Short mmCIF file of C-alpha atoms in Angstrom, two decimals:
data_model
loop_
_atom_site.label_atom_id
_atom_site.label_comp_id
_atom_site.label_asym_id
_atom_site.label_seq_id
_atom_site.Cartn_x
_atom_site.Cartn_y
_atom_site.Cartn_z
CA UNK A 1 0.00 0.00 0.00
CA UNK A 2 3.21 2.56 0.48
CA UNK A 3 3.98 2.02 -3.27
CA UNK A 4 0.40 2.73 -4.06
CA UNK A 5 0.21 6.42 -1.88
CA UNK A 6 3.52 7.03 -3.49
CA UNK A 7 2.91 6.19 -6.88
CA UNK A 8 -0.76 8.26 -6.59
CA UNK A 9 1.38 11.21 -4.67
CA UNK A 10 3.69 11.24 -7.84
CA UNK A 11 1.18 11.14 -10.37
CA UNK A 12 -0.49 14.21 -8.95
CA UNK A 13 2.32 15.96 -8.53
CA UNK A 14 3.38 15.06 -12.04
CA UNK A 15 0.03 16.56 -12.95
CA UNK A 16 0.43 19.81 -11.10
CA UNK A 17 4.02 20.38 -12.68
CA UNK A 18 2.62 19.96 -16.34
CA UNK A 19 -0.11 22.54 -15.55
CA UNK A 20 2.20 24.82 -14.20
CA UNK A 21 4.57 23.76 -17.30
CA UNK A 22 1.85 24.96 -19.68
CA UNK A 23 0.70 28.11 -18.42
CA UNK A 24 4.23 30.10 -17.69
CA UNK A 25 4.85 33.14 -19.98
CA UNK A 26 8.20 33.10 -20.51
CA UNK A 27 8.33 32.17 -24.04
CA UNK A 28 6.64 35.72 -24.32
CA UNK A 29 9.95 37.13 -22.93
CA UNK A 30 11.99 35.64 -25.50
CA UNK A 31 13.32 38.99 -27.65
CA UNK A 32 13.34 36.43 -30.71
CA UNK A 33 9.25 36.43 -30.58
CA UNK A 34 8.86 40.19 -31.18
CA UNK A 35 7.36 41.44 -34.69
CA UNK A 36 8.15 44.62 -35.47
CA UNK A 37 5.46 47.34 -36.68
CA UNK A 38 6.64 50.21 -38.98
CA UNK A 39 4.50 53.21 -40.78
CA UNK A 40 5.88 56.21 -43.15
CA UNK A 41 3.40 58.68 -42.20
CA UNK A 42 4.35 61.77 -45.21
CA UNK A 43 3.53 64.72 -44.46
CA UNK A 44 0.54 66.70 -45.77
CA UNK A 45 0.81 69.13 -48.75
CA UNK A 46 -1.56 71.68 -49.89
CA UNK A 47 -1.69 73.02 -53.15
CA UNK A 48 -0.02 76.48 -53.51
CA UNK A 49 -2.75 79.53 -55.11
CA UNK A 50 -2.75 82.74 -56.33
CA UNK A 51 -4.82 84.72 -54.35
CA UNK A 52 -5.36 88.73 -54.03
CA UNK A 53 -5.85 90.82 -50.85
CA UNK A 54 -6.88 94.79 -50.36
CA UNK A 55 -5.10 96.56 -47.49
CA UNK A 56 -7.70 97.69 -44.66
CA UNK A 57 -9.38 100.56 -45.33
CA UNK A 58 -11.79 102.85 -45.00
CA UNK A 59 -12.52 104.35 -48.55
CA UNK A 60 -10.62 106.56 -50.27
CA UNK A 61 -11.52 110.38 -49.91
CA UNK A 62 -10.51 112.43 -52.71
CA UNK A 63 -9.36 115.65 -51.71
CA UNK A 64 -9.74 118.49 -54.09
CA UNK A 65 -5.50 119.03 -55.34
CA UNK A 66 -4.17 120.83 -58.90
CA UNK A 67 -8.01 122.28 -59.82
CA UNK A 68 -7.00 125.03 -62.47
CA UNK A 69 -9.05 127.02 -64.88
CA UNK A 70 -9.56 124.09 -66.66
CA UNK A 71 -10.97 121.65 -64.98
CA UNK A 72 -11.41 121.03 -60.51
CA UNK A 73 -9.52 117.89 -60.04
CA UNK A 74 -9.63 115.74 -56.70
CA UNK A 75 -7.06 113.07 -55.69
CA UNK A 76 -6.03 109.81 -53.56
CA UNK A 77 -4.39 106.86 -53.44
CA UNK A 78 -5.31 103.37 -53.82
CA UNK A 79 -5.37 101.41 -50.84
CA UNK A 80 -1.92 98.74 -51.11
CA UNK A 81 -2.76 95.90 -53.44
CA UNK A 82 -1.33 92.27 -52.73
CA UNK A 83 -1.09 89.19 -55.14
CA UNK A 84 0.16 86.28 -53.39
CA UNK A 85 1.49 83.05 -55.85
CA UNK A 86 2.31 80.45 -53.01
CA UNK A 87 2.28 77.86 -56.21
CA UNK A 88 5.45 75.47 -57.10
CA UNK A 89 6.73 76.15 -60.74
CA UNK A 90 5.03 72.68 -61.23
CA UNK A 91 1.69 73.63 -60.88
CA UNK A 92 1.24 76.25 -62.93
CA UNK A 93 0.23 75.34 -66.78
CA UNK A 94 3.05 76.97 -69.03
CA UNK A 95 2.18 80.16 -70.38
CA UNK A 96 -0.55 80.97 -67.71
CA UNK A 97 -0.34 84.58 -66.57
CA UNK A 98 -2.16 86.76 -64.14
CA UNK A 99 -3.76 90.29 -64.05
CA UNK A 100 -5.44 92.37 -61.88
CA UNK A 101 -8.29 95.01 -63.78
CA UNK A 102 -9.88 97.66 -62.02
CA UNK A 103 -13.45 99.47 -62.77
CA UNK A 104 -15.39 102.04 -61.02
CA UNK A 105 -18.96 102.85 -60.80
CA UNK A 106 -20.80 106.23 -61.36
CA UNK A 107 -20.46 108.75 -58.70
CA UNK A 108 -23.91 108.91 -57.10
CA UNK A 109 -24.85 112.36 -54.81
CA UNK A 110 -26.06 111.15 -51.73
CA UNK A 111 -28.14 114.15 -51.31
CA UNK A 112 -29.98 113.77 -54.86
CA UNK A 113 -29.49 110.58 -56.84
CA UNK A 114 -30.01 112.66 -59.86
CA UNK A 115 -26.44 114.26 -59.66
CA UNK A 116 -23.43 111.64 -60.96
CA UNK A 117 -20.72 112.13 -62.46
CA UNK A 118 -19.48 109.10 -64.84
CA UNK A 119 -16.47 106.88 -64.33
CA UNK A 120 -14.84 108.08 -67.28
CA UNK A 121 -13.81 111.09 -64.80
CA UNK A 122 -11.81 109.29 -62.74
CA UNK A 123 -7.97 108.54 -63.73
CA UNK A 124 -5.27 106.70 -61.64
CA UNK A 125 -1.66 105.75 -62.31
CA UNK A 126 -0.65 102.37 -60.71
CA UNK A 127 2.75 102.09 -59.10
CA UNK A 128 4.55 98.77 -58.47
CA UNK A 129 5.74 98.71 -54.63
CA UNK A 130 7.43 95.58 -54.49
CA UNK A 131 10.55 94.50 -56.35
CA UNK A 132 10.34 92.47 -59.40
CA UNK A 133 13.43 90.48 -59.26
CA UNK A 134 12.88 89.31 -63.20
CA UNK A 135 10.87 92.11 -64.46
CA UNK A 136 8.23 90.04 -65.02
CA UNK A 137 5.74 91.77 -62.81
CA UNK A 138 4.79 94.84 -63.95
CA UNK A 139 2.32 98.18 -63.15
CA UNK A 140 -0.51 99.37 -65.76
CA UNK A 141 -0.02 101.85 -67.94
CA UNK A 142 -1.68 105.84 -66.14
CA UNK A 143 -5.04 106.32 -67.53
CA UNK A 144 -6.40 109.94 -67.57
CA UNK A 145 -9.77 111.49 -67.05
CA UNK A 146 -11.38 111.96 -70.16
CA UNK A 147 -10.98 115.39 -69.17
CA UNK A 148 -7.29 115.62 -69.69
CA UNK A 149 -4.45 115.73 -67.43
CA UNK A 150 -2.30 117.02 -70.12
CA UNK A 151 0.10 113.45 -69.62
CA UNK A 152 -0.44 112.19 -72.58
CA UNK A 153 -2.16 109.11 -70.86
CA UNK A 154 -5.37 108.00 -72.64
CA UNK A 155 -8.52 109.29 -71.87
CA UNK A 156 -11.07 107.13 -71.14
CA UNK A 157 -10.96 106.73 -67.29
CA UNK A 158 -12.08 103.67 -65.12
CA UNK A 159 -15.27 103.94 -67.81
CA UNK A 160 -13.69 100.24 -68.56
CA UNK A 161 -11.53 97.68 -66.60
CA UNK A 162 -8.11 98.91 -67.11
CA UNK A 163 -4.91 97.65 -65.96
CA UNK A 164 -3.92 98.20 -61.98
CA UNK A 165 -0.60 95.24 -62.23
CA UNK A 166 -0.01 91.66 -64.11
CA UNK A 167 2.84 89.59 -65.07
CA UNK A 168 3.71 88.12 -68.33
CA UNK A 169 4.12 84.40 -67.35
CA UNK A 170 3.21 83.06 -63.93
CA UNK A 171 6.19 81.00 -63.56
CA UNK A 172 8.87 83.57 -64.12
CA UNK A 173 8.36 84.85 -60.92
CA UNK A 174 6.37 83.32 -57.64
CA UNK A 175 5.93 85.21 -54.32
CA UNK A 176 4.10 88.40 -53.38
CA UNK A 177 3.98 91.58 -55.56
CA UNK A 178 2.51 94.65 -53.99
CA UNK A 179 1.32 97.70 -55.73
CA UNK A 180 -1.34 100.66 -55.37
CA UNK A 181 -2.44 103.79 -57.26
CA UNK A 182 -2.75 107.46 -57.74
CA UNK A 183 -5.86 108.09 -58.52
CA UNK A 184 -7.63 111.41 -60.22
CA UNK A 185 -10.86 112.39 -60.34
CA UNK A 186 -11.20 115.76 -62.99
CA UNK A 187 -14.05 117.56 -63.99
CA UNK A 188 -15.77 120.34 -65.71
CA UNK A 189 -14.97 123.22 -63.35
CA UNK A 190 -18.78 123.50 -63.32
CA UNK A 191 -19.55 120.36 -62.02
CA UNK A 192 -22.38 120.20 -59.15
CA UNK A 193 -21.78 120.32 -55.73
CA UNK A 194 -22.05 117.60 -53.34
CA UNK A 195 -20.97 114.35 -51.61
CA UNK A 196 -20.66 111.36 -54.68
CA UNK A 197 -20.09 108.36 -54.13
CA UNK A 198 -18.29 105.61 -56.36
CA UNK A 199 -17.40 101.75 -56.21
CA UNK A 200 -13.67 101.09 -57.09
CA UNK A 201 -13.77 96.98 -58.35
CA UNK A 202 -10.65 95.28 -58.27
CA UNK A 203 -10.68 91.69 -60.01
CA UNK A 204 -7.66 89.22 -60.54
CA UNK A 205 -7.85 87.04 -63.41
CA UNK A 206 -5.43 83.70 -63.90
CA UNK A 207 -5.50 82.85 -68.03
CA UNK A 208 -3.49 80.44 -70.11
#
């Protein structure tokens, strides 16, 4: 019966040891068992643009300046015009260019809507503030009242969309240009008196 208990005792025990046996972790500590995870996470990119800004402002008040016996003439400047190009020479088509055009309204009286005086009146000469490292960038050409400023410029006023800056070819040169305008308003020296009013548009246009 001593051989019995014993051999009993030892298969228990034998039991208990293979549980044990099974359930220890330290295969899980064996540096050979590790995988390795990797990811190449790039970073984000997002697309360059052209884009155009206005300085803050509050209007422009044209101040009467130069009025002779020929005509009352009123001046101001433009507030500071910005293109931005934030594009890669890559993603711009070849032979796109840029411009910017501006147009103005008729001046309205705000005491009697029946007074005006037409945009043809109003002149400006643009003036390129920034550098243009290539030349590429480049300010309008003055345009004059229609009544004269005796420049020579032609006059037809801001009637039309005329020419505030552009560049020949988008690529040649990238960044920020910067530019703004002197701008004339001459009349008859009989012209009504009273507060007018005008709208000054400024568009960009991107063309191939």
């Amino acid at each position: 019966m001593r051989i019995n208990r014993t051999a009993l005792a030892a298969s228990v025990l034998g039991f208990a040891l293979a549980g044990v046996g099974v359930a220890t972790p330290a295969l899980a500590d064996d540096p050979g068992s590790g995988i390795d995870v990797s990811v190449n996470i790039e970073p984000t990119t997002t697309p360059g643009q052209l884009s155009m800004t206005v300085a803050d402002n509050n209007g422009v008040s044209l101040q009467e300046n130069g009025s002779d016996a020929a005509a009352r003439q009123f001046t101001g400047t433009l507030p500071t015009v910005t293109v931005t190009d934030t594009r890669t020479p890559e993603e711009i088509p070849a032979g796109e260019y840029w411009a910017v055009v501006g147009q103005a309204s008729q001046f309205v009286a705000s005491d009697d809507p029946a007074k005006t005086i037409g945009p043809e009146y109003l002149g400006w000469k643009p003036r390129l503030l920034s550098d243009s490292s290539t030349g590429a960038v480049s300010a309008g050409e003055p345009v004059s009242s229609v009544v004269s400023d005796g420049t020579g410029a032609p006059n037809v006023g801001l009637e039309g969309q005329e020419l505030l800056v552009s560049t020949a070819n988008s690529a040649d040169e990238i960044g920020t240009s910067q530019v703004n305008a002197d701008l004339a308003l001459r009349t008859s020296v009989d012209v009504a008196a009273g507060e007018y009013h005008s709208t000054l548009t400024l568009s960009l246009f991107n063309q191939s």
